[in-house]
Amino acid sequence: MISFRVSQWRLRQWWLGRGRRRRVRLLVLAALLVIVAGGAWGVARLLDGAAMRARVAEAVQRATGLTIRIEGEVGLSVASLLSGVPRLTVSGATLLNPPGYSRAALASIRRVEVAVAVLPLLQGRVELRRVQLEGSDIQLERNATGQGNWERRVVAPQPDATPAPSKPRAEPVLGEVRIIDGRLAFLAGPNQGAAVLDVPELSLAAGGAITGQARVNGVALALGGQWQPTGASELTAVGGGIAASVQGGGAEWHATVLAPDLASVSTLAGRALPPLREVQVVAVSAAGGLQSARLSAGASDLGAMAPGLRLGRLVAEVSAAPTRVEAELSFGGLPLTLKGTAGAWQAALAGAAPLDVALEGEGVLASLRGTAGLAGPFDVAVSARVADLGALSAKAGAALPPLRELALDLRAASLPGGEPAGGAPGSAGLGSAGRGGVGRGVALRGIRGSAQQGDVSGDLAISLVPRLAVRGTLVSQRLDFDAMATPVAAPLATPAPAAPAATSPPIPARLIPDLPLPFTALVRQDADLTLQIGQATWRGQRYSGVEARVALNAGKLRVDPLHALAPGGVVQATILADASTLPPSLAITLQAPGLTLPAPGSGAVELDVALSGTGDGTRALAATAIGRVGVALVEGEVPNELLLALIGPALRGAGLPMLEAEGRSRVRCLALRADLKAGLATVSALALDTTRLRLEGDGSVDLGAEQLDMRLRPSVPLGGFGATVPIRATGAWMAPRVQVERGAITPGRLGLTLGRPAPDPCGPALTAARDGRAGPMPR
């Protein structure tokens, strides 16, 4: 009993004495156990992926107003928590676009890692020590109303009855940012191409230093510089033939681009650029946007744009004041000076600005004056004066028409978008051209052109949508097409090559070339043109009262009427082409009572042609041709060389004397009548009566196979008598077989007739060629 009490006393003394320190330790241990348990519970909550997805989605929605979808993992490193800088990792995140954009995702990121300092968070500051983006695909674009998908869409919070006093929030601090395998695209609007920037690697250090690589249209650029959110920054890009730098801060920036050879930058720009050299572009922007820009270029060879064109110097300045352009050019050695001014660039972007451009050189003066804008309508007066256009052929490196004292004046205005493509024939829809709306084409009004060779006037409307369409009327008092013909330069003399061994020249297999006809062009454009010419000269013959109406719609072309008054009578023709069907078709009718033979021949030839066929080329049309051909000529002259080319094989086959190649022969009559069906021409009448020979014949000609089967009766005068040998020509056109017909008079003997010439064949053949119509007869 005494022992138990002693023990109880000692225990009480220990608890009240030395055990006091031990008790404190136990209490501390219990508290630590509670803290650890709470921390473990908190870490478990932080590492809960579902909860973290919800918190990240809520934060993004609150900050941007956009929805984020996270399909991958969301994690927080435990080791980073212990270090005081936790790292949050998110994979498979997609930031969704609002409705009205070209794709569902504004941005998608394969993996993003964000390191946040903890202590600054306890003080109310956000300090991002490190941000790394891997596999990002960002596409910025504007919708139909012009709103960018990157613009903040934050719903205003509901007002609180007792709002807490607001405290100023500290700006977040951004440390190192690293982008790996990134892509950034920008679309200025719907249905427009995207400008794409690929970033294999880009790093922004904590101090603001930028280093990395980028690719534009596959061209590698080296990036560098310094970035300060609130101070002066600079970014440089070198590669692809350019060196560019951007300096500034806030809303004030200064950009410079240097390109020693602009053409080499075409791949980087994604389009062909002119071959300008020593190009420098300097642009300055401020709070109000672009303040000024200056483009300069040095001596450049522009022969790829126009043969013989060179640039000496180019300066273009854009600012709030009128834009100024100056250029020194040379065209095949002809010095030219280009000077111009335009209104402020803001006015040009908003609608229209004043424009005044002049081009001046020796014997050349051109000007452009009016109003024009990049996004609005234009209305300018065009004037040009050239003393001798043909004299510029050598300088231009191309044959130009020899027009002298050329003067051209017109007014060009944009066609508004609401103007219909049609309109009354000849009106060209010019009534409201250039009054509001973005132009869908151009109206050329008050056209006045003149030269020594003639004149032209009228109005035209050229629509560009939905496809090219030309409508209007052109009128001329006088046009001399012969004087406007471009002279053919004589070839330079070259030493004659050594004569090869005597061989027969190769005979071409076909005479009709297989040339495609431009039927596809008829489908891509429309036209409604009326042409009127008071007096016209063509191939030595004068025509008056020329009128033509050209109508083209949906691939169907109709030229009707087409008529003119020639010395021998009224020439009438129609042309019908239909490219809307397969195969396409072509039909031509022509009645010309008196067309002058082209030199060196002379005389008036009558034509009666009505042909049609199907196919997209010359051979296909010939093989399907149907209709008739009539040719009549009375009292004319032709070179003997031409006669030999036409009937030389027949004379050789008949053994008759050949004509002399030199000189000319009088033609009493020439008559031909052929009726065609499926490319087979049946020649019912053929007569040629000249001072040297007389020829009659009939037979058939296959235009598709280029075969013939003709019976010819040539005769040549022998004193007061004539010799006639009936012959037959068969086989291919290019290599016919010509032989004397046997048994034409006496069986088993040659058909040679000697005696007085046969009766005059001209009358019946000419009547057949004219399809029974009356006409002049030879003497």
JSON list of N, CA and C in Angstrom, two decimals, residues 53-96:
[
{"chain": "A", "resi": 53, "resn": "ARG", "atom": "N", "xyz": [-9.20, 20.02, -63.92]},
{"chain": "A", "resi": 53, "resn": "ARG", "atom": "CA", "xyz": [-9.79, 20.37, -65.21]},
{"chain": "A", "resi": 53, "resn": "ARG", "atom": "C", "xyz": [-10.90, 21.40, -65.04]},
{"chain": "A", "resi": 54, "resn": "ALA", "atom": "N", "xyz": [-11.72, 21.15, -64.05]},
{"chain": "A", "resi": 54, "resn": "ALA", "atom": "CA", "xyz": [-12.83, 22.09, -63.81]},
{"chain": "A", "resi": 54, "resn": "ALA", "atom": "C", "xyz": [-12.32, 23.47, -63.43]},
{"chain": "A", "resi": 55, "resn": "ARG", "atom": "N", "xyz": [-11.27, 23.54, -62.58]},
{"chain": "A", "resi": 55, "resn": "ARG", "atom": "CA", "xyz": [-10.75, 24.84, -62.18]},
{"chain": "A", "resi": 55, "resn": "ARG", "atom": "C", "xyz": [-10.08, 25.56, -63.34]},
{"chain": "A", "resi": 56, "resn": "VAL", "atom": "N", "xyz": [-9.31, 24.80, -64.17]},
{"chain": "A", "resi": 56, "resn": "VAL", "atom": "CA", "xyz": [-8.66, 25.43, -65.33]},
{"chain": "A", "resi": 56, "resn": "VAL", "atom": "C", "xyz": [-9.71, 25.93, -66.32]},
{"chain": "A", "resi": 57, "resn": "ALA", "atom": "N", "xyz": [-10.73, 25.12, -66.60]},
{"chain": "A", "resi": 57, "resn": "ALA", "atom": "CA", "xyz": [-11.77, 25.53, -67.53]},
{"chain": "A", "resi": 57, "resn": "ALA", "atom": "C", "xyz": [-12.50, 26.77, -67.03]},
{"chain": "A", "resi": 58, "resn": "GLU", "atom": "N", "xyz": [-12.75, 26.80, -65.70]},
{"chain": "A", "resi": 58, "resn": "GLU", "atom": "CA", "xyz": [-13.43, 27.97, -65.12]},
{"chain": "A", "resi": 58, "resn": "GLU", "atom": "C", "xyz": [-12.55, 29.20, -65.23]},
{"chain": "A", "resi": 59, "resn": "ALA", "atom": "N", "xyz": [-11.25, 29.05, -64.99]},
{"chain": "A", "resi": 59, "resn": "ALA", "atom": "CA", "xyz": [-10.35, 30.21, -65.07]},
{"chain": "A", "resi": 59, "resn": "ALA", "atom": "C", "xyz": [-10.26, 30.74, -66.48]},
{"chain": "A", "resi": 60, "resn": "VAL", "atom": "N", "xyz": [-10.17, 29.84, -67.47]},
{"chain": "A", "resi": 60, "resn": "VAL", "atom": "CA", "xyz": [-10.09, 30.28, -68.86]},
{"chain": "A", "resi": 60, "resn": "VAL", "atom": "C", "xyz": [-11.39, 30.95, -69.28]},
{"chain": "A", "resi": 61, "resn": "GLN", "atom": "N", "xyz": [-12.52, 30.37, -68.90]},
{"chain": "A", "resi": 61, "resn": "GLN", "atom": "CA", "xyz": [-13.81, 30.96, -69.24]},
{"chain": "A", "resi": 61, "resn": "GLN", "atom": "C", "xyz": [-13.94, 32.36, -68.64]},
{"chain": "A", "resi": 62, "resn": "ARG", "atom": "N", "xyz": [-13.48, 32.52, -67.40]},
{"chain": "A", "resi": 62, "resn": "ARG", "atom": "CA", "xyz": [-13.58, 33.82, -66.73]},
{"chain": "A", "resi": 62, "resn": "ARG", "atom": "C", "xyz": [-12.63, 34.83, -67.37]},
{"chain": "A", "resi": 63, "resn": "ALA", "atom": "N", "xyz": [-11.47, 34.38, -67.84]},
{"chain": "A", "resi": 63, "resn": "ALA", "atom": "CA", "xyz": [-10.48, 35.31, -68.39]},
{"chain": "A", "resi": 63, "resn": "ALA", "atom": "C", "xyz": [-10.74, 35.67, -69.85]},
{"chain": "A", "resi": 64, "resn": "THR", "atom": "N", "xyz": [-11.25, 34.73, -70.64]},
{"chain": "A", "resi": 64, "resn": "THR", "atom": "CA", "xyz": [-11.38, 34.97, -72.09]},
{"chain": "A", "resi": 64, "resn": "THR", "atom": "C", "xyz": [-12.81, 34.91, -72.60]},
{"chain": "A", "resi": 65, "resn": "GLY", "atom": "N", "xyz": [-13.71, 34.32, -71.86]},
{"chain": "A", "resi": 65, "resn": "GLY", "atom": "CA", "xyz": [-15.06, 34.13, -72.34]},
{"chain": "A", "resi": 65, "resn": "GLY", "atom": "C", "xyz": [-15.18, 32.97, -73.31]},
{"chain": "A", "resi": 66, "resn": "LEU", "atom": "N", "xyz": [-14.13, 32.19, -73.50]},
{"chain": "A", "resi": 66, "resn": "LEU", "atom": "CA", "xyz": [-14.12, 31.06, -74.42]},
{"chain": "A", "resi": 66, "resn": "LEU", "atom": "C", "xyz": [-14.10, 29.75, -73.65]},
{"chain": "A", "resi": 67, "resn": "THR", "atom": "N", "xyz": [-14.49, 28.70, -74.33]},
{"chain": "A", "resi": 67, "resn": "THR", "atom": "CA", "xyz": [-14.54, 27.37, -73.72]},
{"chain": "A", "resi": 67, "resn": "THR", "atom": "C", "xyz": [-13.30, 26.59, -74.07]},
{"chain": "A", "resi": 68, "resn": "ILE", "atom": "N", "xyz": [-12.73, 25.93, -73.05]},
{"chain": "A", "resi": 68, "resn": "ILE", "atom": "CA", "xyz": [-11.56, 25.09, -73.27]},
{"chain": "A", "resi": 68, "resn": "ILE", "atom": "C", "xyz": [-11.95, 23.63, -73.00]},
{"chain": "A", "resi": 69, "resn": "ARG", "atom": "N", "xyz": [-11.47, 22.76, -73.87]},
{"chain": "A", "resi": 69, "resn": "ARG", "atom": "CA", "xyz": [-11.72, 21.34, -73.72]},
{"chain": "A", "resi": 69, "resn": "ARG", "atom": "C", "xyz": [-10.37, 20.65, -73.51]},
{"chain": "A", "resi": 70, "resn": "ILE", "atom": "N", "xyz": [-10.27, 19.91, -72.40]},
{"chain": "A", "resi": 70, "resn": "ILE", "atom": "CA", "xyz": [-9.01, 19.21, -72.05]},
{"chain": "A", "resi": 70, "resn": "ILE", "atom": "C", "xyz": [-9.27, 17.72, -72.12]},
{"chain": "A", "resi": 71, "resn": "GLU", "atom": "N", "xyz": [-8.63, 17.07, -73.09]},
{"chain": "A", "resi": 71, "resn": "GLU", "atom": "CA", "xyz": [-8.82, 15.65, -73.28]},
{"chain": "A", "resi": 71, "resn": "GLU", "atom": "C", "xyz": [-7.67, 14.84, -72.70]},
{"chain": "A", "resi": 72, "resn": "GLY", "atom": "N", "xyz": [-6.53, 15.49, -72.42]},
{"chain": "A", "resi": 72, "resn": "GLY", "atom": "CA", "xyz": [-5.39, 14.78, -71.86]},
{"chain": "A", "resi": 72, "resn": "GLY", "atom": "C", "xyz": [-5.35, 14.88, -70.36]},
{"chain": "A", "resi": 73, "resn": "GLU", "atom": "N", "xyz": [-4.16, 14.74, -69.81]},
{"chain": "A", "resi": 73, "resn": "GLU", "atom": "CA", "xyz": [-3.97, 14.75, -68.37]},
{"chain": "A", "resi": 73, "resn": "GLU", "atom": "C", "xyz": [-3.71, 16.16, -67.86]},
{"chain": "A", "resi": 74, "resn": "VAL", "atom": "N", "xyz": [-4.12, 16.39, -66.63]},
{"chain": "A", "resi": 74, "resn": "VAL", "atom": "CA", "xyz": [-3.84, 17.63, -65.90]},
{"chain": "A", "resi": 74, "resn": "VAL", "atom": "C", "xyz": [-3.14, 17.22, -64.61]},
{"chain": "A", "resi": 75, "resn": "GLY", "atom": "N", "xyz": [-1.92, 17.70, -64.41]},
{"chain": "A", "resi": 75, "resn": "GLY", "atom": "CA", "xyz": [-1.17, 17.24, -63.26]},
{"chain": "A", "resi": 75, "resn": "GLY", "atom": "C", "xyz": [-0.38, 18.34, -62.61]},
{"chain": "A", "resi": 76, "resn": "LEU", "atom": "N", "xyz": [-0.07, 18.12, -61.31]},
{"chain": "A", "resi": 76, "resn": "LEU", "atom": "CA", "xyz": [0.74, 19.03, -60.52]},
{"chain": "A", "resi": 76, "resn": "LEU", "atom": "C", "xyz": [1.84, 18.21, -59.85]},
{"chain": "A", "resi": 77, "resn": "SER", "atom": "N", "xyz": [3.10, 18.56, -60.15]},
{"chain": "A", "resi": 77, "resn": "SER", "atom": "CA", "xyz": [4.23, 17.80, -59.64]},
{"chain": "A", "resi": 77, "resn": "SER", "atom": "C", "xyz": [4.38, 18.00, -58.13]},
{"chain": "A", "resi": 78, "resn": "VAL", "atom": "N", "xyz": [4.47, 16.87, -57.35]},
{"chain": "A", "resi": 78, "resn": "VAL", "atom": "CA", "xyz": [4.64, 16.94, -55.90]},
{"chain": "A", "resi": 78, "resn": "VAL", "atom": "C", "xyz": [6.00, 17.54, -55.56]},
{"chain": "A", "resi": 79, "resn": "ALA", "atom": "N", "xyz": [7.04, 17.11, -56.32]},
{"chain": "A", "resi": 79, "resn": "ALA", "atom": "CA", "xyz": [8.38, 17.64, -56.06]},
{"chain": "A", "resi": 79, "resn": "ALA", "atom": "C", "xyz": [8.42, 19.14, -56.25]},
{"chain": "A", "resi": 80, "resn": "SER", "atom": "N", "xyz": [7.68, 19.65, -57.26]},
{"chain": "A", "resi": 80, "resn": "SER", "atom": "CA", "xyz": [7.67, 21.10, -57.47]},
{"chain": "A", "resi": 80, "resn": "SER", "atom": "C", "xyz": [6.95, 21.81, -56.35]},
{"chain": "A", "resi": 81, "resn": "LEU", "atom": "N", "xyz": [5.95, 21.14, -55.73]},
{"chain": "A", "resi": 81, "resn": "LEU", "atom": "CA", "xyz": [5.28, 21.76, -54.59]},
{"chain": "A", "resi": 81, "resn": "LEU", "atom": "C", "xyz": [6.26, 21.97, -53.44]},
{"chain": "A", "resi": 82, "resn": "LEU", "atom": "N", "xyz": [7.08, 20.95, -53.18]},
{"chain": "A", "resi": 82, "resn": "LEU", "atom": "CA", "xyz": [8.05, 21.06, -52.10]},
{"chain": "A", "resi": 82, "resn": "LEU", "atom": "C", "xyz": [9.11, 22.11, -52.37]},
{"chain": "A", "resi": 83, "resn": "SER", "atom": "N", "xyz": [9.39, 22.36, -53.69]},
{"chain": "A", "resi": 83, "resn": "SER", "atom": "CA", "xyz": [10.40, 23.37, -54.03]},
{"chain": "A", "resi": 83, "resn": "SER", "atom": "C", "xyz": [9.87, 24.79, -53.93]},
{"chain": "A", "resi": 84, "resn": "GLY", "atom": "N", "xyz": [8.57, 24.96, -53.80]},
{"chain": "A", "resi": 84, "resn": "GLY", "atom": "CA", "xyz": [8.00, 26.30, -53.72]},
{"chain": "A", "resi": 84, "resn": "GLY", "atom": "C", "xyz": [7.62, 26.90, -55.05]},
{"chain": "A", "resi": 85, "resn": "VAL", "atom": "N", "xyz": [7.89, 26.17, -56.15]},
{"chain": "A", "resi": 85, "resn": "VAL", "atom": "CA", "xyz": [7.50, 26.64, -57.49]},
{"chain": "A", "resi": 85, "resn": "VAL", "atom": "C", "xyz": [6.73, 25.50, -58.18]},
{"chain": "A", "resi": 86, "resn": "PRO", "atom": "N", "xyz": [5.46, 25.34, -57.90]},
{"chain": "A", "resi": 86, "resn": "PRO", "atom": "CA", "xyz": [4.72, 24.21, -58.47]},
{"chain": "A", "resi": 86, "resn": "PRO", "atom": "C", "xyz": [4.61, 24.33, -60.00]},
{"chain": "A", "resi": 87, "resn": "ARG", "atom": "N", "xyz": [4.68, 23.18, -60.66]},
{"chain": "A", "resi": 87, "resn": "ARG", "atom": "CA", "xyz": [4.55, 23.12, -62.13]},
{"chain": "A", "resi": 87, "resn": "ARG", "atom": "C", "xyz": [3.25, 22.42, -62.48]},
{"chain": "A", "resi": 88, "resn": "LEU", "atom": "N", "xyz": [2.40, 23.15, -63.18]},
{"chain": "A", "resi": 88, "resn": "LEU", "atom": "CA", "xyz": [1.12, 22.61, -63.64]},
{"chain": "A", "resi": 88, "resn": "LEU", "atom": "C", "xyz": [1.28, 22.18, -65.10]},
{"chain": "A", "resi": 89, "resn": "THR", "atom": "N", "xyz": [0.92, 20.95, -65.41]},
{"chain": "A", "resi": 89, "resn": "THR", "atom": "CA", "xyz": [1.04, 20.41, -66.76]},
{"chain": "A", "resi": 89, "resn": "THR", "atom": "C", "xyz": [-0.34, 20.05, -67.29]},
{"chain": "A", "resi": 90, "resn": "VAL", "atom": "N", "xyz": [-0.63, 20.52, -68.51]},
{"chain": "A", "resi": 90, "resn": "VAL", "atom": "CA", "xyz": [-1.90, 20.23, -69.18]},
{"chain": "A", "resi": 90, "resn": "VAL", "atom": "C", "xyz": [-1.58, 19.70, -70.57]},
{"chain": "A", "resi": 91, "resn": "SER", "atom": "N", "xyz": [-2.20, 18.60, -70.95]},
{"chain": "A", "resi": 91, "resn": "SER", "atom": "CA", "xyz": [-1.97, 18.03, -72.28]},
{"chain": "A", "resi": 91, "resn": "SER", "atom": "C", "xyz": [-3.31, 17.84, -72.99]},
{"chain": "A", "resi": 92, "resn": "GLY", "atom": "N", "xyz": [-3.26, 17.96, -74.33]},
{"chain": "A", "resi": 92, "resn": "GLY", "atom": "CA", "xyz": [-4.47, 17.76, -75.13]},
{"chain": "A", "resi": 92, "resn": "GLY", "atom": "C", "xyz": [-5.52, 18.81, -74.89]},
{"chain": "A", "resi": 93, "resn": "ALA", "atom": "N", "xyz": [-5.13, 20.09, -74.84]},
{"chain": "A", "resi": 93, "resn": "ALA", "atom": "CA", "xyz": [-6.08, 21.17, -74.59]},
{"chain": "A", "resi": 93, "resn": "ALA", "atom": "C", "xyz": [-6.49, 21.83, -75.90]},
{"chain": "A", "resi": 94, "resn": "THR", "atom": "N", "xyz": [-7.77, 22.15, -76.03]},
{"chain": "A", "resi": 94, "resn": "THR", "atom": "CA", "xyz": [-8.31, 22.81, -77.21]},
{"chain": "A", "resi": 94, "resn": "THR", "atom": "C", "xyz": [-9.17, 23.98, -76.79]},
{"chain": "A", "resi": 95, "resn": "LEU", "atom": "N", "xyz": [-8.84, 25.16, -77.28]},
{"chain": "A", "resi": 95, "resn": "LEU", "atom": "CA", "xyz": [-9.62, 26.36, -77.01]},
{"chain": "A", "resi": 95, "resn": "LEU", "atom": "C", "xyz": [-10.59, 26.55, -78.18]},
{"chain": "A", "resi": 96, "resn": "LEU", "atom": "N", "xyz": [-11.88, 26.47, -77.91]},
{"chain": "A", "resi": 96, "resn": "LEU", "atom": "CA", "xyz": [-12.89, 26.46, -78.96]},
{"chain": "A", "resi": 96, "resn": "LEU", "atom": "C", "xyz": [-13.21, 27.86, -79.46]}
]
